């Protein structure tokens, strides 16, 4: 049965073409990776929309600040430490790099291009941080968020990137993760779970007697953001195929699988929510897209398009179930980081053990990959949860972790951002100005006509 699942790449190639030597890396490949990195930065706009739309209006500006602040801090800490930890020489330990810190000894030659790689990888790290910012929504101080970003991006995530994306010890064991379903999204989901649990729910969030409203203030923002992220994800997954000019089949396959999975996830999440609540849901439609993209990133290069459809379908089911369960156990997750990223990051890595065309169970390779995938997920969970928890406990000990009750009541935007997201600063001032101008004009036109001086 295995032959029914295998790719047919190159089977129709002409013998004359088959004998042509594979060309070496070209600047076209580096340009493709560099352009992909540029586009990935723009996904921050998408995440900002998603998170701003998922919180209450009084905190929407503050969450966008956290997204943008996280982007800038990630770039800086990756220049200083993260890139070196992730992609520097590790002195044959396979654990963590120790060179290329602060841009030292970066190279651009036929063997690699640190400058291009930095742009792409730092942009990817910023995505992980953006996911984490959603878990801190409406409760964490800017100082605490900044410190957490530096620790997570510069050390926690950089270490994971070296173990996997840089062919470190976890990859050597046999763990597979194409573009980061586990190392980027599952890890960020784990961090988000620790953050939201330790921060505790927003005040009165699960109080049955409260009259406060906790609805998302703009599902339209969530939809706009999800489409932007969907588009950027094509470049995120596509940019992993660094030799795009020489791997057109793989590059095209990755794009097709990404598109099919995202479309499937969005559609079925929409349908499932309709049967759950007998109403349409723009939020479910949007969340389903991202959930499927997270799952399919585990093995986008090693699956058939029909497999991407299955990933999208199961991701929609997984998200729909977890989105119902999480609030019932009083986990306050306004951006739904846990069901979308933790849940579907796990699902994607798990499914790849069965559907991976080069090592999966369904292709006759046995259960070895399944064991490695589960082991990898366990290691990622422990590594991330331990260091995030330590960081948050230190911040809590210094009393800078969570905003105070007054700030939470009035909203972070009014308390610390000079007003809410849209402020009509001149609205009050314009009224008396207009009245005064009208009175002056009226007075001038009625001089000597019995106009009452007291009418001012």
Short mmCIF file of C-alpha atoms in Angstrom, two decimals, residues 14-421:
data_model
loop_
_atom_site.label_atom_id
_atom_site.label_comp_id
_atom_site.label_asym_id
_atom_site.label_seq_id
_atom_site.Cartn_x
_atom_site.Cartn_y
_atom_site.Cartn_z
CA UNK A 14 13.46 13.11 -19.38
CA UNK A 15 16.75 11.19 -19.16
CA UNK A 16 18.67 14.13 -20.64
CA UNK A 17 17.47 16.41 -17.87
CA UNK A 18 18.08 13.84 -15.17
CA UNK A 19 21.80 13.79 -15.96
CA UNK A 20 22.30 17.52 -15.45
CA UNK A 21 24.23 18.16 -12.19
CA UNK A 22 22.32 19.93 -9.43
CA UNK A 23 23.32 23.60 -9.43
CA UNK A 24 24.93 25.06 -6.35
CA UNK A 25 23.27 27.63 -4.10
CA UNK A 26 22.58 30.87 -5.91
CA UNK A 27 21.75 34.41 -4.94
CA UNK A 28 18.22 33.71 -6.19
CA UNK A 29 17.78 31.30 -3.26
CA UNK A 30 19.09 33.85 -0.79
CA UNK A 31 16.86 36.52 -2.29
CA UNK A 32 13.84 34.26 -1.85
CA UNK A 33 14.64 33.66 1.82
CA UNK A 34 15.29 37.36 2.38
CA UNK A 35 12.02 38.41 0.75
CA UNK A 36 10.19 35.78 2.82
CA UNK A 37 11.69 37.33 5.93
CA UNK A 38 10.41 40.75 4.89
CA UNK A 39 6.88 39.41 4.43
CA UNK A 40 6.98 37.54 7.75
CA UNK A 41 7.59 40.84 9.52
CA UNK A 42 4.31 42.07 8.04
CA UNK A 43 2.45 39.21 9.75
CA UNK A 44 2.88 41.27 12.92
CA UNK A 45 0.13 43.49 11.52
CA UNK A 46 -2.07 40.42 11.34
CA UNK A 47 -1.31 39.34 14.89
CA UNK A 48 -1.91 42.90 16.12
CA UNK A 49 -5.35 42.89 14.47
CA UNK A 50 -6.19 39.45 15.88
CA UNK A 51 -5.22 40.32 19.42
CA UNK A 52 -6.69 43.83 19.40
CA UNK A 53 -10.01 42.40 18.22
CA UNK A 54 -9.95 39.63 20.84
CA UNK A 55 -9.77 41.86 23.91
CA UNK A 56 -12.08 44.50 25.34
CA UNK A 57 -11.90 47.87 23.65
CA UNK A 58 -10.39 49.57 26.69
CA UNK A 59 -7.24 47.42 26.32
CA UNK A 60 -6.95 47.16 22.54
CA UNK A 61 -4.19 49.77 22.20
CA UNK A 62 -2.09 48.18 24.94
CA UNK A 63 -2.09 44.75 23.27
CA UNK A 64 -0.92 46.28 19.98
CA UNK A 65 1.89 47.96 21.90
CA UNK A 66 2.88 44.56 23.29
CA UNK A 67 2.94 43.05 19.78
CA UNK A 68 5.11 45.82 18.33
CA UNK A 69 7.30 46.05 21.43
CA UNK A 70 7.79 42.29 21.26
CA UNK A 71 8.85 42.55 17.62
CA UNK A 72 11.48 45.20 18.32
CA UNK A 73 12.84 43.50 21.43
CA UNK A 74 13.02 40.16 19.63
CA UNK A 75 15.03 41.63 16.76
CA UNK A 76 17.46 43.31 19.16
CA UNK A 77 17.91 40.34 21.47
CA UNK A 78 18.37 38.02 18.50
CA UNK A 79 21.07 40.27 17.12
CA UNK A 80 22.84 40.27 20.48
CA UNK A 81 22.31 36.69 21.67
CA UNK A 82 19.44 34.72 20.12
CA UNK A 83 20.88 34.16 16.66
CA UNK A 84 24.22 33.09 18.09
CA UNK A 85 22.57 30.71 20.56
CA UNK A 86 20.37 29.24 17.82
CA UNK A 87 22.70 29.12 14.81
CA UNK A 88 26.18 29.66 16.18
CA UNK A 89 28.80 26.92 16.48
CA UNK A 90 28.03 24.73 19.49
CA UNK A 91 31.49 23.12 19.90
CA UNK A 92 30.00 19.71 19.04
CA UNK A 93 27.64 19.72 22.02
CA UNK A 94 24.49 19.96 19.82
CA UNK A 95 22.93 21.88 22.71
CA UNK A 96 23.32 25.62 22.13
CA UNK A 97 25.49 27.82 19.97
CA UNK A 98 28.21 30.01 21.45
CA UNK A 99 29.48 32.03 18.50
CA UNK A 100 28.08 34.75 16.19
CA UNK A 101 26.88 36.75 19.17
CA UNK A 102 26.20 40.41 18.50
CA UNK A 103 26.77 39.96 14.78
CA UNK A 104 30.38 38.86 15.27
CA UNK A 105 31.88 36.68 12.52
CA UNK A 106 28.75 36.62 10.41
CA UNK A 107 29.50 35.40 6.91
CA UNK A 108 27.97 35.55 3.45
CA UNK A 109 29.58 33.05 1.09
CA UNK A 110 28.86 29.89 -0.89
CA UNK A 111 28.37 27.95 2.34
CA UNK A 112 25.74 30.18 3.88
CA UNK A 113 24.51 33.70 4.53
CA UNK A 114 24.14 34.74 8.15
CA UNK A 115 22.65 38.09 7.22
CA UNK A 116 19.80 36.64 5.19
CA UNK A 117 19.29 33.82 7.68
CA UNK A 118 19.08 36.31 10.54
CA UNK A 119 16.30 38.27 8.84
CA UNK A 120 14.26 35.14 8.24
CA UNK A 121 14.86 33.47 11.60
CA UNK A 122 14.47 36.59 13.73
CA UNK A 123 11.17 37.27 11.96
CA UNK A 124 10.07 33.73 12.82
CA UNK A 125 11.07 34.22 16.45
CA UNK A 126 8.94 37.36 16.52
CA UNK A 127 5.93 35.27 15.50
CA UNK A 128 6.41 33.08 18.58
CA UNK A 129 6.59 36.17 20.78
CA UNK A 130 3.43 37.61 19.19
CA UNK A 131 1.57 34.41 20.03
CA UNK A 132 2.75 34.71 23.62
CA UNK A 133 1.55 38.32 23.87
CA UNK A 134 -2.01 37.11 23.42
CA UNK A 135 -1.80 35.10 26.62
CA UNK A 136 -0.71 38.23 28.51
CA UNK A 137 -3.65 40.26 27.25
CA UNK A 138 -5.31 42.72 29.64
CA UNK A 139 -3.29 41.69 32.70
CA UNK A 140 0.50 41.97 32.36
CA UNK A 141 2.52 45.14 32.85
CA UNK A 142 4.69 46.49 30.04
CA UNK A 143 7.82 45.99 32.15
CA UNK A 144 7.02 42.35 32.84
CA UNK A 145 6.15 41.76 29.19
CA UNK A 146 9.44 43.27 28.04
CA UNK A 147 11.49 41.09 30.38
CA UNK A 148 9.55 37.96 29.43
CA UNK A 149 10.08 38.74 25.74
CA UNK A 150 13.84 39.07 26.18
CA UNK A 151 14.11 35.81 28.13
CA UNK A 152 11.78 33.86 25.87
CA UNK A 153 13.11 35.04 22.51
CA UNK A 154 16.78 35.34 23.45
CA UNK A 155 17.16 32.14 25.44
CA UNK A 156 14.18 29.80 25.69
CA UNK A 157 13.16 29.85 22.04
CA UNK A 158 16.73 30.25 20.78
CA UNK A 159 17.69 27.04 22.54
CA UNK A 160 14.78 25.16 21.01
CA UNK A 161 15.67 26.54 17.59
CA UNK A 162 19.20 25.17 17.91
CA UNK A 163 17.96 21.74 18.96
CA UNK A 164 15.62 21.47 15.97
CA UNK A 165 15.83 24.10 13.23
CA UNK A 166 19.64 24.15 13.37
CA UNK A 167 19.92 20.34 13.37
CA UNK A 168 20.79 20.08 17.07
CA UNK A 169 20.50 17.13 19.40
CA UNK A 170 16.70 16.77 19.25
CA UNK A 171 16.75 16.53 15.47
CA UNK A 172 19.67 14.12 15.68
CA UNK A 173 17.52 11.82 17.82
CA UNK A 174 14.91 11.70 15.04
CA UNK A 175 12.43 14.46 15.94
CA UNK A 176 10.94 16.10 12.81
CA UNK A 177 9.35 19.52 12.56
CA UNK A 178 9.31 21.22 9.17
CA UNK A 179 8.71 24.86 10.06
CA UNK A 180 7.88 24.89 13.75
CA UNK A 181 4.52 23.35 14.68
CA UNK A 182 6.26 22.13 17.82
CA UNK A 183 9.27 24.35 18.36
CA UNK A 184 7.50 27.62 17.49
CA UNK A 185 3.76 27.24 18.02
CA UNK A 186 3.35 24.41 20.53
CA UNK A 187 6.17 25.99 22.57
CA UNK A 188 4.52 29.42 22.46
CA UNK A 189 1.23 27.79 23.44
CA UNK A 190 2.86 26.13 26.44
CA UNK A 191 4.39 29.45 27.47
CA UNK A 192 1.00 31.09 26.99
CA UNK A 193 -0.68 28.50 29.20
CA UNK A 194 1.82 29.12 32.00
CA UNK A 195 1.41 32.89 31.62
CA UNK A 196 -2.38 32.94 31.67
CA UNK A 197 -2.60 30.48 34.59
CA UNK A 198 -0.07 32.35 36.72
CA UNK A 199 -1.57 35.75 35.92
CA UNK A 200 -4.98 34.36 36.94
CA UNK A 201 -8.21 35.40 35.21
CA UNK A 202 -9.26 38.97 34.63
CA UNK A 203 -11.22 40.38 37.57
CA UNK A 204 -14.75 38.96 37.73
CA UNK A 205 -14.17 36.96 34.52
CA UNK A 206 -15.78 33.81 35.92
CA UNK A 207 -17.97 35.45 38.58
CA UNK A 208 -21.55 34.31 37.89
CA UNK A 209 -22.91 37.44 39.59
CA UNK A 210 -20.97 39.99 37.56
CA UNK A 211 -22.58 42.37 35.11
CA UNK A 212 -19.29 43.06 33.31
CA UNK A 213 -19.02 42.11 29.66
CA UNK A 214 -15.99 40.20 28.37
CA UNK A 215 -16.93 39.84 24.71
CA UNK A 216 -14.33 40.40 22.01
CA UNK A 217 -14.75 43.97 20.88
CA UNK A 218 -14.11 43.41 17.14
CA UNK A 219 -14.49 40.06 15.34
CA UNK A 220 -13.84 42.00 12.12
CA UNK A 221 -10.32 42.82 13.34
CA UNK A 222 -9.78 39.13 14.06
CA UNK A 223 -10.85 38.23 10.52
CA UNK A 224 -8.67 40.89 8.89
CA UNK A 225 -5.70 39.77 10.95
CA UNK A 226 -6.23 36.11 10.16
CA UNK A 227 -6.20 36.74 6.41
CA UNK A 228 -2.98 38.75 6.74
CA UNK A 229 -1.39 35.95 8.76
CA UNK A 230 -2.64 33.39 6.24
CA UNK A 231 -0.86 35.24 3.45
CA UNK A 232 2.29 35.65 5.48
CA UNK A 233 2.28 31.97 6.41
CA UNK A 234 2.80 31.06 2.77
CA UNK A 235 6.12 32.90 2.93
CA UNK A 236 6.92 31.51 6.38
CA UNK A 237 6.53 27.90 5.24
CA UNK A 238 7.85 28.62 1.77
CA UNK A 239 10.97 30.34 3.03
CA UNK A 240 12.00 27.18 4.87
CA UNK A 241 12.68 25.67 1.43
CA UNK A 242 15.86 27.73 1.13
CA UNK A 243 16.90 26.14 -2.16
CA UNK A 244 13.71 27.26 -3.86
CA UNK A 245 15.30 27.70 -7.27
CA UNK A 246 16.51 24.10 -7.17
CA UNK A 247 13.52 22.57 -5.33
CA UNK A 248 10.55 23.87 -7.26
CA UNK A 249 8.52 20.73 -6.62
CA UNK A 250 8.91 20.98 -2.85
CA UNK A 251 8.38 24.71 -2.83
CA UNK A 252 5.13 24.40 -4.78
CA UNK A 253 3.96 21.47 -2.67
CA UNK A 254 4.51 23.44 0.52
CA UNK A 255 2.42 26.32 -0.82
CA UNK A 256 -0.39 24.03 -1.97
CA UNK A 257 -0.54 22.18 1.35
CA UNK A 258 -0.50 25.43 3.30
CA UNK A 259 -3.38 26.84 1.26
CA UNK A 260 -5.49 23.69 1.43
CA UNK A 261 -5.00 23.21 5.16
CA UNK A 262 -5.84 26.83 5.99
CA UNK A 263 -8.96 26.86 3.83
CA UNK A 264 -10.13 23.52 5.23
CA UNK A 265 -9.58 24.55 8.83
CA UNK A 266 -11.45 27.81 8.45
CA UNK A 267 -14.39 26.22 6.64
CA UNK A 268 -14.93 23.33 9.04
CA UNK A 269 -14.44 25.43 12.17
CA UNK A 270 -17.19 27.66 10.80
CA UNK A 271 -19.47 24.67 10.15
CA UNK A 272 -18.79 23.09 13.54
CA UNK A 273 -19.54 26.32 15.38
CA UNK A 274 -22.79 26.64 13.44
CA UNK A 275 -23.94 23.22 14.65
CA UNK A 276 -22.75 23.97 18.18
CA UNK A 277 -24.54 27.31 18.54
CA UNK A 278 -26.91 27.41 15.54
CA UNK A 279 -25.34 30.66 14.43
CA UNK A 280 -22.50 31.76 12.20
CA UNK A 281 -19.22 32.86 13.78
CA UNK A 282 -16.61 35.04 12.14
CA UNK A 283 -14.28 34.30 15.05
CA UNK A 284 -14.52 30.51 14.57
CA UNK A 285 -13.94 30.94 10.83
CA UNK A 286 -10.81 32.97 11.54
CA UNK A 287 -9.46 30.81 14.35
CA UNK A 288 -9.93 27.69 12.23
CA UNK A 289 -7.59 29.11 9.57
CA UNK A 290 -4.76 29.71 12.05
CA UNK A 291 -5.32 26.38 13.82
CA UNK A 292 -4.89 24.47 10.58
CA UNK A 293 -1.81 26.46 9.59
CA UNK A 294 -0.22 25.61 12.93
CA UNK A 295 -0.92 21.89 12.53
CA UNK A 296 0.17 21.56 8.91
CA UNK A 297 3.51 23.29 9.61
CA UNK A 298 4.78 20.07 11.17
CA UNK A 299 5.34 18.36 7.81
CA UNK A 300 4.15 20.58 4.97
CA UNK A 301 6.93 19.34 2.70
CA UNK A 302 6.27 15.64 3.27
CA UNK A 303 2.54 15.17 2.70
CA UNK A 304 0.06 14.90 -0.13
CA UNK A 305 -2.55 17.63 -0.59
CA UNK A 306 -5.29 15.26 0.59
CA UNK A 307 -3.30 14.86 3.80
CA UNK A 308 -3.29 18.64 4.24
CA UNK A 309 -7.09 18.47 3.97
CA UNK A 310 -7.17 15.93 6.82
CA UNK A 311 -4.88 18.14 8.91
CA UNK A 312 -7.18 21.10 8.38
CA UNK A 313 -10.29 19.11 9.23
CA UNK A 314 -8.83 17.63 12.43
CA UNK A 315 -7.40 21.01 13.43
CA UNK A 316 -10.87 22.54 13.15
CA UNK A 317 -12.30 19.78 15.36
CA UNK A 318 -9.46 20.09 17.87
CA UNK A 319 -9.86 23.85 18.09
CA UNK A 320 -13.65 23.68 18.41
CA UNK A 321 -13.49 21.20 21.29
CA UNK A 322 -10.70 22.96 23.20
CA UNK A 323 -12.33 26.38 22.74
CA UNK A 324 -15.34 25.02 24.63
CA UNK A 325 -13.35 23.20 27.33
CA UNK A 326 -10.81 25.90 28.25
CA UNK A 327 -13.31 28.42 29.73
CA UNK A 328 -15.08 25.66 31.63
CA UNK A 329 -11.92 25.00 33.67
CA UNK A 330 -11.61 28.75 34.33
CA UNK A 331 -8.56 29.39 32.19
CA UNK A 332 -8.87 32.96 30.97
CA UNK A 333 -7.48 32.96 27.43
CA UNK A 334 -9.03 35.88 25.49
CA UNK A 335 -6.95 35.33 22.32
CA UNK A 336 -7.39 31.51 22.55
CA UNK A 337 -3.68 30.81 22.49
CA UNK A 338 -4.11 27.41 24.15
CA UNK A 339 -6.66 25.83 21.75
CA UNK A 340 -5.16 27.37 18.60
CA UNK A 341 -1.42 27.05 19.19
CA UNK A 342 -0.77 24.59 22.01
CA UNK A 343 -3.53 22.21 20.97
CA UNK A 344 -2.88 22.24 17.25
CA UNK A 345 0.88 22.38 17.61
CA UNK A 346 0.58 19.09 19.47
CA UNK A 347 -1.86 17.74 16.88
CA UNK A 348 0.41 18.58 13.97
CA UNK A 349 3.50 16.95 15.46
CA UNK A 350 1.47 13.90 16.45
CA UNK A 351 -0.14 13.47 13.04
CA UNK A 352 3.18 13.79 11.26
CA UNK A 353 4.27 10.54 12.88
CA UNK A 354 1.59 8.82 10.79
CA UNK A 355 1.39 10.91 7.60
CA UNK A 356 5.03 11.86 6.99
CA UNK A 357 5.85 10.33 3.61
CA UNK A 358 9.47 9.66 4.54
CA UNK A 359 9.09 8.25 8.06
CA UNK A 360 5.39 7.88 8.97
CA UNK A 361 3.53 4.83 10.19
CA UNK A 362 1.13 4.86 7.23
CA UNK A 363 4.05 4.63 4.82
CA UNK A 364 5.52 1.48 6.30
CA UNK A 365 8.23 3.03 8.50
CA UNK A 366 6.99 1.77 11.85
CA UNK A 367 6.36 3.71 15.05
CA UNK A 368 9.85 5.11 15.65
CA UNK A 369 8.91 8.60 14.52
CA UNK A 370 5.84 8.53 16.77
CA UNK A 371 8.05 7.89 19.78
CA UNK A 372 10.46 10.65 18.79
CA UNK A 373 7.65 13.14 18.20
CA UNK A 374 6.08 12.48 21.60
CA UNK A 375 9.47 12.67 23.27
CA UNK A 376 10.18 15.96 21.50
CA UNK A 377 6.87 17.44 22.63
CA UNK A 378 7.56 16.39 26.20
CA UNK A 379 11.03 17.95 26.15
CA UNK A 380 9.69 21.18 24.64
CA UNK A 381 6.93 21.34 27.25
CA UNK A 382 9.30 20.87 30.19
CA UNK A 383 11.95 23.28 28.86
CA UNK A 384 9.48 26.07 28.12
CA UNK A 385 7.25 25.63 31.17
CA UNK A 386 10.21 25.54 33.59
CA UNK A 387 11.96 28.70 32.41
CA UNK A 388 8.78 30.70 31.78
CA UNK A 389 7.53 29.79 35.25
CA UNK A 390 10.83 30.81 36.88
CA UNK A 391 10.79 34.12 35.00
CA UNK A 392 7.21 34.91 35.98
CA UNK A 393 7.74 33.97 39.63
CA UNK A 394 10.70 36.35 39.84
CA UNK A 395 8.62 39.13 38.29
CA UNK A 396 5.77 38.37 40.67
CA UNK A 397 8.17 38.45 43.58
CA UNK A 398 9.18 41.99 42.64
CA UNK A 399 5.54 42.97 42.30
CA UNK A 400 5.74 43.97 38.63
CA UNK A 401 3.95 41.06 36.97
CA UNK A 402 0.30 42.07 36.89
CA UNK A 403 -1.43 45.43 36.54
CA UNK A 404 -3.22 46.75 39.64
CA UNK A 405 -6.95 46.54 40.17
CA UNK A 406 -7.59 50.22 39.38
CA UNK A 407 -5.77 49.97 36.06
CA UNK A 408 -7.68 46.84 35.19
CA UNK A 409 -10.99 48.54 35.96
CA UNK A 410 -10.39 51.69 33.95
CA UNK A 411 -8.41 49.94 31.21
CA UNK A 412 -4.70 49.89 30.43
CA UNK A 413 -5.20 52.28 27.51
CA UNK A 414 -6.58 55.09 29.66
CA UNK A 415 -4.23 54.40 32.56
CA UNK A 416 -0.95 54.06 30.68
CA UNK A 417 -1.44 54.85 26.97
CA UNK A 418 -2.76 58.44 27.05
CA UNK A 419 -6.24 57.34 26.13
CA UNK A 420 -8.11 54.61 24.30
CA UNK A 421 -7.28 53.33 20.84
#
